[in-house]
Coordinates of C-alpha atoms in Angstrom, one line a residue:
M1223 CA 106.8 98.8 46.3
K1224 CA 106.5 99.7 50.0
S1225 CA 104.1 96.9 50.4
D1226 CA 106.8 94.3 49.4
A1227 CA 107.6 94.3 53.1
V1228 CA 104.3 92.4 53.7
R1229 CA 103.9 90.6 50.3
T1230 CA 107.2 89.6 48.7
G1231 CA 109.8 86.9 49.6
M1232 CA 109.9 83.7 51.6
Q1233 CA 109.8 85.6 54.9
Q1234 CA 106.5 87.1 53.9
A1235 CA 104.8 83.8 53.3
P1236 CA 102.9 84.0 56.6
H1237 CA 101.8 87.6 55.5
R1238 CA 100.6 86.2 52.2
S1239 CA 98.6 83.5 54.0
L1240 CA 96.7 86.2 55.7
F1241 CA 96.1 88.1 52.4
N1242 CA 94.7 84.8 51.2
A1243 CA 92.4 84.7 54.2
L1244 CA 91.0 88.0 52.8
G1245 CA 90.3 86.4 49.5
M1246 CA 93.0 88.4 47.7
T1247 CA 94.3 86.8 44.5
K1248 CA 97.8 86.7 43.3
E1249 CA 97.0 89.3 40.6
E1250 CA 95.8 91.6 43.4
M1251 CA 98.9 91.0 45.5
S1252 CA 101.2 91.9 42.5
K1253 CA 99.7 95.4 42.2
P1254 CA 100.2 98.5 44.4
L1255 CA 98.3 98.3 47.6
V1256 CA 96.2 101.4 48.0
G1257 CA 94.6 102.2 51.4
I1258 CA 91.2 104.0 51.2
V1259 CA 90.5 105.7 54.5
S1260 CA 86.7 105.7 54.9
S1261 CA 85.2 108.0 57.3
Y1262 CA 81.7 106.6 56.7
N1263 CA 79.3 106.4 59.6
E1264 CA 75.6 106.6 60.2
I1265 CA 75.5 109.4 62.8
V1266 CA 77.1 112.3 60.9
P1267 CA 75.0 113.8 58.0
G1268 CA 78.2 114.7 56.2
H1269 CA 79.4 111.1 56.3
M1270 CA 76.3 109.0 55.5
N1271 CA 77.0 109.1 51.8
L1272 CA 80.7 108.2 52.1
D1273 CA 80.1 104.6 51.3
K1274 CA 79.1 105.7 47.8
I1275 CA 82.3 107.9 47.6
V1276 CA 84.5 105.0 48.8
N1277 CA 83.0 102.6 46.3
A1278 CA 83.7 105.1 43.5
V1279 CA 87.2 105.5 44.7
K1280 CA 87.8 101.7 44.8
L1281 CA 86.6 101.5 41.2
G1282 CA 89.0 104.4 40.2
V1283 CA 92.0 102.7 41.9
A1284 CA 91.2 99.4 40.3
M1285 CA 90.7 100.9 36.8
A1286 CA 94.2 102.5 37.1
G1287 CA 96.0 99.4 38.2
G1288 CA 96.0 99.4 41.9
T1289 CA 94.5 97.1 44.6
P1290 CA 92.1 99.1 46.9
V1291 CA 91.8 98.1 50.5
V1292 CA 89.3 100.1 52.8
F1293 CA 89.9 100.8 56.5
P1294 CA 88.0 103.3 58.7
A1295 CA 88.5 106.6 60.4
I1296 CA 86.1 108.1 63.1
A1297 CA 84.3 111.4 62.8
V1298 CA 82.1 113.4 65.2
C1299 CA 79.1 115.6 64.2
D1300 CA 79.9 119.0 65.8
G1301 CA 76.2 120.0 65.5
I1302 CA 75.0 116.9 67.4
A1303 CA 77.8 117.3 69.9
M1304 CA 77.1 121.0 70.5
G1305 CA 76.2 122.4 73.9
H1306 CA 76.8 119.4 76.1
I1307 CA 79.7 117.2 77.3
G1308 CA 80.0 115.7 73.8
M1309 CA 81.6 118.9 72.5
K1310 CA 84.7 118.1 74.7
Y1311 CA 85.2 115.1 72.4
S1312 CA 85.2 117.1 69.0
L1313 CA 88.5 118.8 68.6
V1314 CA 90.3 115.9 70.4
T1315 CA 89.2 113.5 67.7
R1316 CA 91.5 115.3 65.2
D1317 CA 94.6 113.7 66.9
L1318 CA 92.9 110.3 67.3
I1319 CA 92.2 110.3 63.6
A1320 CA 95.7 111.2 62.7
D1321 CA 97.2 108.8 65.1
S1322 CA 95.0 105.8 64.2
T1323 CA 95.4 106.4 60.5
E1324 CA 99.2 106.6 60.9
A1325 CA 99.0 103.3 62.8
M1326 CA 96.9 101.5 60.1
A1327 CA 98.8 102.8 57.2
L1328 CA 102.3 102.0 58.5
A1329 CA 101.3 98.7 60.2
H1330 CA 100.0 97.4 56.8
Q1331 CA 102.6 99.2 54.5
F1332 CA 100.3 100.7 52.0
D1333 CA 101.9 102.0 48.8
A1334 CA 99.4 104.9 48.5
L1335 CA 96.3 106.3 50.2
V1336 CA 93.1 108.0 49.3
M1337 CA 91.5 109.9 52.3
V1338 CA 87.7 110.2 52.2
P1339 CA 86.8 112.7 55.0
N1340 CA 84.1 115.4 55.2
C1341 CA 83.4 117.0 58.5
D1342 CA 85.2 119.3 60.8
K1343 CA 88.1 117.5 62.5
N1344 CA 88.1 114.6 60.2
V1345 CA 89.6 116.6 57.3
P1346 CA 92.6 118.2 59.2
G1347 CA 93.2 115.0 61.2
L1348 CA 93.7 113.0 57.8
L1349 CA 95.8 115.9 56.4
M1350 CA 98.1 115.6 59.4
A1351 CA 98.3 111.9 58.9
A1352 CA 99.1 112.2 55.3
A1353 CA 102.1 114.4 56.1
R1354 CA 103.3 111.9 58.6
I1355 CA 102.9 108.8 56.5
N1356 CA 104.1 110.5 53.4
V1357 CA 103.1 108.1 50.6
P1358 CA 101.2 109.2 47.5
T1359 CA 97.9 110.5 48.8
V1360 CA 94.7 112.1 47.3
F1361 CA 91.8 113.6 49.2
V1362 CA 88.2 113.4 48.1
S1363 CA 85.5 114.7 50.5
G1364 CA 81.9 113.8 50.7
G1365 CA 80.8 117.3 49.6
P1366 CA 78.6 120.0 51.1
M1367 CA 74.9 119.8 51.9
L1368 CA 72.4 121.8 49.8
A1369 CA 71.0 124.8 51.5
G1370 CA 67.5 124.6 53.0
H1371 CA 64.6 126.8 52.0
V1372 CA 62.4 128.4 54.7
K1373 CA 59.7 131.0 53.9
G1374 CA 61.2 131.7 50.5
Q1375 CA 64.8 132.1 51.7
K1376 CA 67.9 129.9 51.6
R1377 CA 68.8 128.7 55.2
S1378 CA 71.4 126.6 57.0
L1379 CA 72.3 125.1 60.3
S1380 CA 73.3 128.5 61.8
S1381 CA 69.8 129.8 61.1
M1382 CA 68.5 126.8 63.1
F1383 CA 70.5 127.7 66.2
E1384 CA 69.5 131.4 65.9
A1385 CA 65.9 130.4 65.6
V1386 CA 66.2 128.9 69.1
G1387 CA 67.5 132.2 70.4
S1388 CA 64.7 134.0 68.6
Y1389 CA 62.2 131.7 70.4
S1390 CA 63.8 132.6 73.7
A1391 CA 63.4 136.3 72.9
G1392 CA 59.7 135.8 72.0
T1393 CA 60.2 136.8 68.4
M1394 CA 59.5 133.3 66.9
T1395 CA 56.8 130.7 67.7
A1396 CA 57.4 127.0 68.4
E1397 CA 55.7 126.4 65.0
D1398 CA 58.3 128.6 63.3
V1399 CA 61.1 126.8 65.0
E1400 CA 59.7 123.5 63.9
E1401 CA 59.5 124.6 60.3
F1402 CA 63.2 125.6 60.5
E1403 CA 63.9 122.2 62.1
N1404 CA 62.4 120.3 59.2
K1405 CA 63.8 122.4 56.4
V1406 CA 67.3 123.8 57.1
C1407 CA 69.2 120.6 56.6
P1408 CA 67.5 119.0 53.5
T1409 CA 70.2 116.6 52.3
C1410 CA 73.3 114.7 53.4
G1411 CA 76.7 116.5 53.2
S1412 CA 78.7 118.9 55.3
C1413 CA 76.5 121.8 56.5
S1414 CA 75.8 124.3 53.7
G1415 CA 77.6 127.5 54.8
M1416 CA 81.3 128.3 55.0
Y1417 CA 81.6 126.5 58.3
T1418 CA 84.6 124.5 59.4
A1419 CA 84.1 121.4 57.3
N1420 CA 83.6 123.2 54.1
S1421 CA 86.4 125.6 55.0
M1422 CA 88.8 122.7 55.4
N1423 CA 87.6 120.9 52.3
C1424 CA 88.2 124.1 50.3
L1425 CA 91.6 124.6 51.8
T1426 CA 92.4 121.0 50.9
E1427 CA 92.1 122.0 47.2
V1428 CA 94.3 125.1 47.9
L1429 CA 96.9 123.0 49.6
G1430 CA 97.0 120.8 46.5
M1431 CA 95.8 117.7 48.1
G1432 CA 92.3 117.5 46.5
L1433 CA 91.2 117.7 42.9
K1434 CA 89.2 120.6 41.6
G1435 CA 85.7 120.7 43.2
N1436 CA 86.6 118.8 46.3
G1437 CA 85.4 121.6 48.5
T1438 CA 82.3 122.7 46.6
I1439 CA 80.6 120.1 44.5
P1440 CA 77.4 119.3 46.5
A1441 CA 77.2 115.8 48.2
V1442 CA 74.1 114.8 46.2
Y1443 CA 75.5 115.6 42.8
S1444 CA 76.5 112.8 40.5
E1445 CA 79.5 114.9 39.7
R1446 CA 80.8 114.1 43.2
I1447 CA 80.8 110.3 42.3
K1448 CA 82.8 111.1 39.2
L1449 CA 85.3 113.2 41.3
A1450 CA 85.8 110.1 43.6
K1451 CA 86.5 107.9 40.6
H1452 CA 89.1 110.4 39.3
A1453 CA 90.7 110.6 42.8
G1454 CA 91.1 106.8 42.7
M1455 CA 92.7 107.0 39.2
Q1456 CA 94.8 110.0 40.2
V1457 CA 96.4 108.4 43.2
M1458 CA 97.9 105.7 40.9
E1459 CA 99.4 108.5 38.7
M1460 CA 100.9 110.0 41.8
Y1461 CA 102.2 106.6 42.9
R1462 CA 103.9 106.2 39.4
R1463 CA 105.4 109.6 39.6
N1464 CA 106.3 109.3 43.4
I1465 CA 104.6 112.6 44.2
R1466 CA 104.1 112.6 48.0
P1467 CA 102.2 114.9 50.5
R1468 CA 105.4 116.6 51.7
D1469 CA 106.2 117.5 48.1
I1470 CA 102.8 119.2 48.0
M1471 CA 102.1 120.5 51.6
T1472 CA 105.0 122.9 51.8
K1473 CA 105.4 126.2 53.7
D1474 CA 104.4 128.0 50.5
A1475 CA 101.2 125.8 50.0
I1476 CA 100.2 126.5 53.6
M1477 CA 100.6 130.2 53.1
N1478 CA 98.5 129.9 49.9
A1479 CA 95.9 128.3 52.0
L1480 CA 96.0 131.1 54.6
T1481 CA 95.7 133.6 51.7
V1482 CA 92.6 131.9 50.2
D1483 CA 91.2 131.5 53.7
M1484 CA 91.2 135.3 53.9
A1485 CA 89.5 135.6 50.5
L1486 CA 86.8 133.0 51.2
G1487 CA 86.1 134.2 54.8
C1488 CA 86.7 130.7 56.3
S1489 CA 85.9 129.5 59.8
T1490 CA 88.1 130.6 62.6
N1491 CA 88.8 126.9 63.2
S1492 CA 91.2 127.1 60.2
M1493 CA 93.5 129.0 62.6
L1494 CA 93.7 125.8 64.7
H1495 CA 94.0 123.4 61.9
L1496 CA 96.6 125.1 59.6
P1497 CA 99.1 125.5 62.4
A1498 CA 98.6 121.8 63.3
I1499 CA 99.1 120.7 59.7
A1500 CA 102.1 123.0 59.5
H1501 CA 103.5 121.4 62.6
E1502 CA 103.5 118.0 60.9
I1503 CA 105.8 119.3 58.1
G1504 CA 108.1 121.1 60.6
F1505 CA 106.8 124.6 59.8
D1506 CA 106.4 126.8 62.8
F1507 CA 103.2 128.6 61.9
D1508 CA 102.6 131.8 64.0
I1509 CA 98.9 132.7 64.0
T1510 CA 99.8 136.4 63.7
F1511 CA 100.9 135.6 60.1
A1512 CA 97.1 136.1 59.5
N1513 CA 97.3 139.8 60.0
G1514 CA 100.0 140.4 57.4
V1515 CA 98.3 138.2 54.9
S1516 CA 94.9 139.8 55.6
A1517 CA 96.3 143.3 55.1
K1518 CA 97.0 142.5 51.5
T1519 CA 94.2 140.0 50.7
P1520 CA 90.8 141.2 49.8
N1521 CA 87.8 139.4 51.1
L1522 CA 85.9 138.2 48.0
C1523 CA 83.2 135.9 49.5
H1524 CA 80.4 136.4 52.0
L1525 CA 79.0 132.9 52.3
A1526 CA 76.7 131.9 55.2
P1527 CA 76.9 132.8 58.1
A1528 CA 78.5 136.1 56.9
G1529 CA 76.1 136.5 54.0
S1530 CA 73.3 135.0 52.0
T1531 CA 75.2 132.7 49.6
Y1532 CA 76.0 129.0 50.1
M1533 CA 78.4 126.3 49.0
E1534 CA 76.2 125.4 46.1
D1535 CA 76.4 129.0 44.9
L1536 CA 80.2 129.1 45.2
N1537 CA 80.3 125.9 43.2
E1538 CA 78.2 127.3 40.4
A1539 CA 80.4 130.5 40.4
G1540 CA 83.5 128.5 39.6
G1541 CA 84.5 127.2 43.0
V1542 CA 87.8 127.5 44.8
Y1543 CA 89.9 127.7 41.7
A1544 CA 88.0 130.7 40.5
V1545 CA 88.6 132.5 43.8
M1546 CA 92.3 131.5 43.4
N1547 CA 92.3 132.9 39.9
E1548 CA 91.1 136.2 41.1
L1549 CA 93.8 136.4 43.7
A1550 CA 96.5 135.5 41.2
K1551 CA 95.6 138.6 39.2
K1552 CA 97.3 140.6 42.1
D1553 CA 100.1 138.0 42.5
L1554 CA 98.9 137.0 45.9
L1555 CA 99.6 133.2 45.5
N1556 CA 102.6 131.1 44.9
L1557 CA 101.7 129.5 41.6
D1558 CA 104.6 127.1 41.5
C1559 CA 103.4 124.8 44.2
M1560 CA 102.9 121.1 43.1
T1561 CA 99.5 119.5 43.5
V1562 CA 97.9 116.1 43.3
T1563 CA 97.0 116.8 39.6
G1564 CA 100.7 116.5 38.9
K1565 CA 100.6 120.1 37.8
T1566 CA 101.3 123.4 39.5
V1567 CA 98.7 125.7 41.1
G1568 CA 99.2 128.1 38.2
E1569 CA 98.5 125.4 35.6
N1570 CA 95.4 124.3 37.5
I1571 CA 93.7 127.6 37.8
K1572 CA 94.8 129.2 34.5
N1573 CA 91.4 129.0 32.8
C1574 CA 89.0 129.0 35.9
V1575 CA 87.1 132.1 35.5
N1576 CA 84.6 133.8 38.0
L1577 CA 81.1 133.0 36.7
N1578 CA 79.2 135.1 39.2
P1579 CA 80.6 138.3 40.5
E1580 CA 77.9 138.5 43.1
V1581 CA 79.1 135.3 44.8
I1582 CA 82.8 135.8 44.1
R1583 CA 83.6 139.4 44.1
P1584 CA 86.2 140.4 41.4
I1585 CA 89.5 141.3 42.9
D1586 CA 89.0 145.0 42.1
N1587 CA 85.6 145.1 43.8
P1588 CA 85.9 143.1 47.1
Y1589 CA 83.7 143.1 50.1
S1590 CA 86.7 144.6 52.0
Q1591 CA 90.3 145.2 51.2
T1592 CA 91.3 143.1 54.1
G1593 CA 90.8 139.4 54.7
G1594 CA 88.1 137.4 56.5
L1595 CA 90.0 136.6 59.7
A1596 CA 92.0 138.7 62.2
V1597 CA 94.3 137.9 65.2
L1598 CA 93.9 140.3 68.1
T1599 CA 96.6 140.8 70.7
G1600 CA 96.9 142.9 73.8
N1601 CA 97.2 142.4 77.5
L1602 CA 94.1 140.2 77.5
A1603 CA 95.5 137.9 74.8
P1604 CA 99.3 138.2 74.8
D1605 CA 99.6 135.2 72.4
G1606 CA 96.5 136.1 70.4
G1607 CA 92.8 135.5 69.8
V1608 CA 91.0 135.0 66.6
V1609 CA 87.9 136.6 65.1
K1610 CA 86.0 136.1 61.8
R1611 CA 86.0 139.8 60.9
S1612 CA 84.1 139.3 57.7
A1613 CA 81.1 138.1 59.9
V1614 CA 81.2 141.1 62.3
C1615 CA 78.8 144.0 61.7
E1616 CA 80.4 147.5 61.2
E1617 CA 79.1 148.8 64.6
M1618 CA 81.0 146.0 66.5
M1619 CA 84.3 146.4 64.8
V1620 CA 85.3 148.8 67.6
H1621 CA 83.6 148.1 71.0
E1622 CA 84.1 148.9 74.6
G1623 CA 82.0 147.4 77.4
P1624 CA 81.9 145.7 80.9
A1625 CA 83.0 142.2 81.3
R1626 CA 80.3 139.6 82.2
V1627 CA 82.3 136.7 83.4
F1628 CA 81.5 133.0 83.3
D1629 CA 83.6 130.0 84.1
C1630 CA 81.8 127.6 81.7
E1631 CA 79.6 127.7 78.6
E1632 CA 76.4 126.6 80.3
D1633 CA 76.3 129.5 82.8
A1634 CA 76.8 132.0 79.9
I1635 CA 73.9 130.5 77.9
A1636 CA 71.6 130.6 81.0
A1637 CA 72.5 134.3 81.5
I1638 CA 72.0 135.2 77.8
K1639 CA 68.6 133.3 77.5
G1640 CA 67.5 134.6 80.9
G1641 CA 67.8 138.2 79.8
K1642 CA 70.7 139.1 82.0
I1643 CA 73.0 140.2 79.2
V1644 CA 72.3 143.7 77.9
A1645 CA 73.5 145.9 75.0
G1646 CA 77.1 146.9 75.4
D1647 CA 78.3 143.9 77.5
V1648 CA 81.3 141.8 76.7
V1649 CA 80.6 138.1 77.6
V1650 CA 83.7 136.3 78.8
I1651 CA 83.6 132.5 78.8
R1652 CA 86.8 131.0 80.3
Y1653 CA 88.2 127.6 81.4
E1654 CA 87.0 126.2 78.1
G1655 CA 90.4 126.1 76.4
P1656 CA 92.2 123.0 75.0
K1657 CA 93.6 122.1 78.5
G1658 CA 90.9 123.7 80.7
G1659 CA 87.9 122.4 78.9
P1660 CA 89.4 120.0 78.2
G1661 CA 88.9 119.8 74.5
M1662 CA 88.2 123.6 73.7
R1663 CA 84.5 123.4 73.0
E1664 CA 82.8 125.2 70.1
M1665 CA 80.3 127.7 71.3
L1666 CA 77.7 128.1 68.6
N1667 CA 74.9 128.0 71.2
P1668 CA 75.9 131.2 73.1
T1669 CA 76.7 133.1 69.9
S1670 CA 73.5 132.0 68.3
A1671 CA 71.6 132.9 71.5
I1672 CA 73.1 136.5 71.3
A1673 CA 72.1 136.8 67.7
G1674 CA 68.6 135.3 68.3
M1675 CA 68.1 137.7 71.3
G1676 CA 68.7 140.6 68.9
L1677 CA 72.0 141.5 70.6
G1678 CA 74.3 140.6 67.7
S1679 CA 75.1 144.2 66.9
S1680 CA 75.7 145.3 70.5
V1681 CA 77.3 142.4 72.5
A1682 CA 80.7 140.8 72.1
L1683 CA 81.9 137.5 73.3
I1684 CA 85.4 136.4 74.1
T1685 CA 86.6 132.9 75.1
D1686 CA 89.6 130.6 75.5
G1687 CA 87.4 128.1 73.8
R1688 CA 86.5 128.3 70.1
F1689 CA 83.6 129.0 67.8
S1690 CA 81.8 127.0 65.2
G1691 CA 82.2 128.3 61.7
A1692 CA 78.5 128.9 61.9
S1693 CA 79.1 131.7 64.5
R1694 CA 78.9 135.3 63.5
G1695 CA 79.3 138.6 65.3
A1696 CA 82.1 140.0 67.5
S1697 CA 83.0 136.5 68.7
I1698 CA 86.7 136.3 69.6
G1699 CA 88.0 132.8 70.4
H1700 CA 91.3 130.9 71.0
I1701 CA 92.4 133.5 73.7
S1702 CA 95.9 132.5 74.5
P1703 CA 97.3 131.8 77.0
E1704 CA 94.1 130.1 78.2
A1705 CA 92.7 130.5 81.8
A1706 CA 93.7 127.0 82.8
V1707 CA 97.4 127.9 82.6
G1708 CA 96.9 131.4 84.3
G1709 CA 96.5 133.5 81.2
P1710 CA 95.1 137.0 81.6
I1711 CA 91.6 135.9 80.8
A1712 CA 91.6 134.0 84.2
L1713 CA 92.3 137.4 85.9
V1714 CA 89.2 139.2 84.4
E1715 CA 86.6 140.3 87.0
E1716 CA 82.9 141.1 86.6
G1717 CA 82.5 144.7 85.4
D1718 CA 86.1 145.2 84.2
L1719 CA 86.2 147.3 81.0
I1720 CA 87.3 145.5 77.9
R1721 CA 88.2 147.3 74.6
I1722 CA 88.0 145.5 71.3
N1723 CA 89.5 147.2 68.1
I1724 CA 89.3 144.7 65.2
P1725 CA 90.7 147.0 62.5
E1726 CA 93.7 147.7 64.8
T1727 CA 93.8 144.0 65.9
K1728 CA 93.8 145.0 69.6
L1729 CA 92.1 143.3 72.6
E1730 CA 92.7 145.1 75.9
L1731 CA 91.6 144.7 79.5
V1732 CA 91.4 148.2 81.0
V1733 CA 93.0 147.3 84.3
S1734 CA 96.4 148.6 85.5
D1735 CA 99.5 146.5 85.2
E1736 CA 99.8 146.7 89.1
E1737 CA 96.3 145.5 89.6
L1738 CA 96.8 142.6 87.2
E1739 CA 99.9 141.6 89.0
R1740 CA 98.0 141.6 92.3
R1741 CA 95.4 139.4 90.8
R1742 CA 98.0 137.1 89.2
A1743 CA 99.7 136.6 92.7
N1744 CA 96.4 135.5 94.1
W1745 CA 95.3 133.2 91.3
Q1746 CA 95.2 129.5 92.0
P1747 CA 95.0 126.8 89.2
R1748 CA 91.7 125.0 89.1
E1749 CA 91.4 121.3 89.7
P1750 CA 91.2 119.4 86.4
K1751 CA 87.5 118.9 85.2
V1752 CA 88.4 115.4 83.9
T1753 CA 91.0 113.1 85.6
T1754 CA 90.6 109.8 83.7
G1755 CA 90.5 108.5 80.2
Y1756 CA 91.4 110.1 76.9
L1757 CA 90.5 113.6 77.8
A1758 CA 92.8 113.6 80.8
R1759 CA 95.7 112.4 78.6
Y1760 CA 94.8 115.0 76.0
A1761 CA 94.7 117.7 78.6
S1762 CA 98.2 116.8 79.9
M1763 CA 99.7 117.0 76.4
V1764 CA 97.8 119.7 74.5
T1765 CA 99.3 123.2 73.7
S1766 CA 97.5 126.5 73.6
G1767 CA 95.1 127.5 70.8
N1768 CA 97.6 129.9 69.3
R1769 CA 99.8 126.9 68.5
G1770 CA 97.0 124.9 66.9
A1771 CA 96.3 122.9 70.1
V1772 CA 98.7 120.3 69.0
L1773 CA 99.9 117.5 71.3
E1774 CA 103.4 117.5 72.5
I1775 CA 105.3 115.2 74.9
K1776 CA 106.7 117.2 77.8
K1777 CA 110.6 116.9 77.9

């Protein structure tokens, strides 16, 4: 056992004395030591139930012959962090989570791990850590929130943000907003649409690192507790068979995840996290892979914010495995990839049928023949920008309009809510990238304000920052290179014409090459917004959005 390094032999007598201090018996010390990474806290709605999940995992591990030991991981609620300085601390936690989990697991020589995440950066951070540590590992999330019900319709967090925009536009009263406020988030769990947290929990199933239902069984269902017990038992089976994360998270598994991403219509943030996970296994993931995969992968789901169905509906329809089974009908997945079940993808999904063709479209009757995401390139984004094409209305798939340029999110929101943005405009928000932000803030507030002001079908938004999975419309993020390093987005001037063509994956600034060169020669880097603490260290090490905003040591 790996844990022999801290428990076996005369030299380890001091170590055993410390295990004795924990109240651990000789019987417990003779069994595999299983670390349970608990992301429980009392500030994130998706994490407030994780103590119940962790207790169930512990029981499963013990029933299967292991010794469970819990240690923590942090998590930020993106909704609570939205729209202020707190959002600078969201994406950056992904690397803190990966680093701290790596440190805890290797310092204490665990034989196996069960990761218990739920919300946005917590899931990819722990997947990155799992690849680094590479001991048998199973994931079990806290599960999605049930949808709210307002005025006879299912609603979710994105509806709440848009309600604020509607109030600013004078189309909703304060009383209406309060009703939304009290009803859209009715239970614990990760917010109920296909936002980033649920996207990543679903893709954890596809990667093979979570059991069936990991991404879709609602947080409040007793089935979620059963799933946690089974995860605890299954990690012991993986330990006995020595099945490790790098046996599972292969290049083929990551490409499977990208394919299912297209079918589900996942958050654009998956195009930050899949490259980062790939980086941990030594796979150089180019975000333009998305266009090739999208071209052959039909979009089968329109979950909120793209449509009117929610995670609970996807669960009832058969979940992620049913979506994968549809894709397998056209040979779009590698079915030979190993998973935490000890079986291949093909064996796992064999009998998982689609139970609701209104929630999961059959492969022969998709919402579109192309996938949910697109990567746009052109002289404005030489290294790419990402859009959730499945959440863009038809009239905005091709758009041309004048640039309205803002050097921070707050100024853009003030202009939108102040009525200064009009139909046809292209809002440009820059110096909000991984390095320039720093921290690459999500921008659900401006996208929701645009939608709430009734401009969702006539105004586009582009940024070197990123968008919440709850964003919809012609919102193009991750523009690379970012403004802080002199990317072309830094050279855009008020009134410049911008052309967006999502079907042709083009994003162009209609300015001559000569003029761009003149502007580039006059451009000066901005002073860093933050010069101390973790954000300053992060900014000094982080790469562009097109590379997953991973941290690299300068050589």
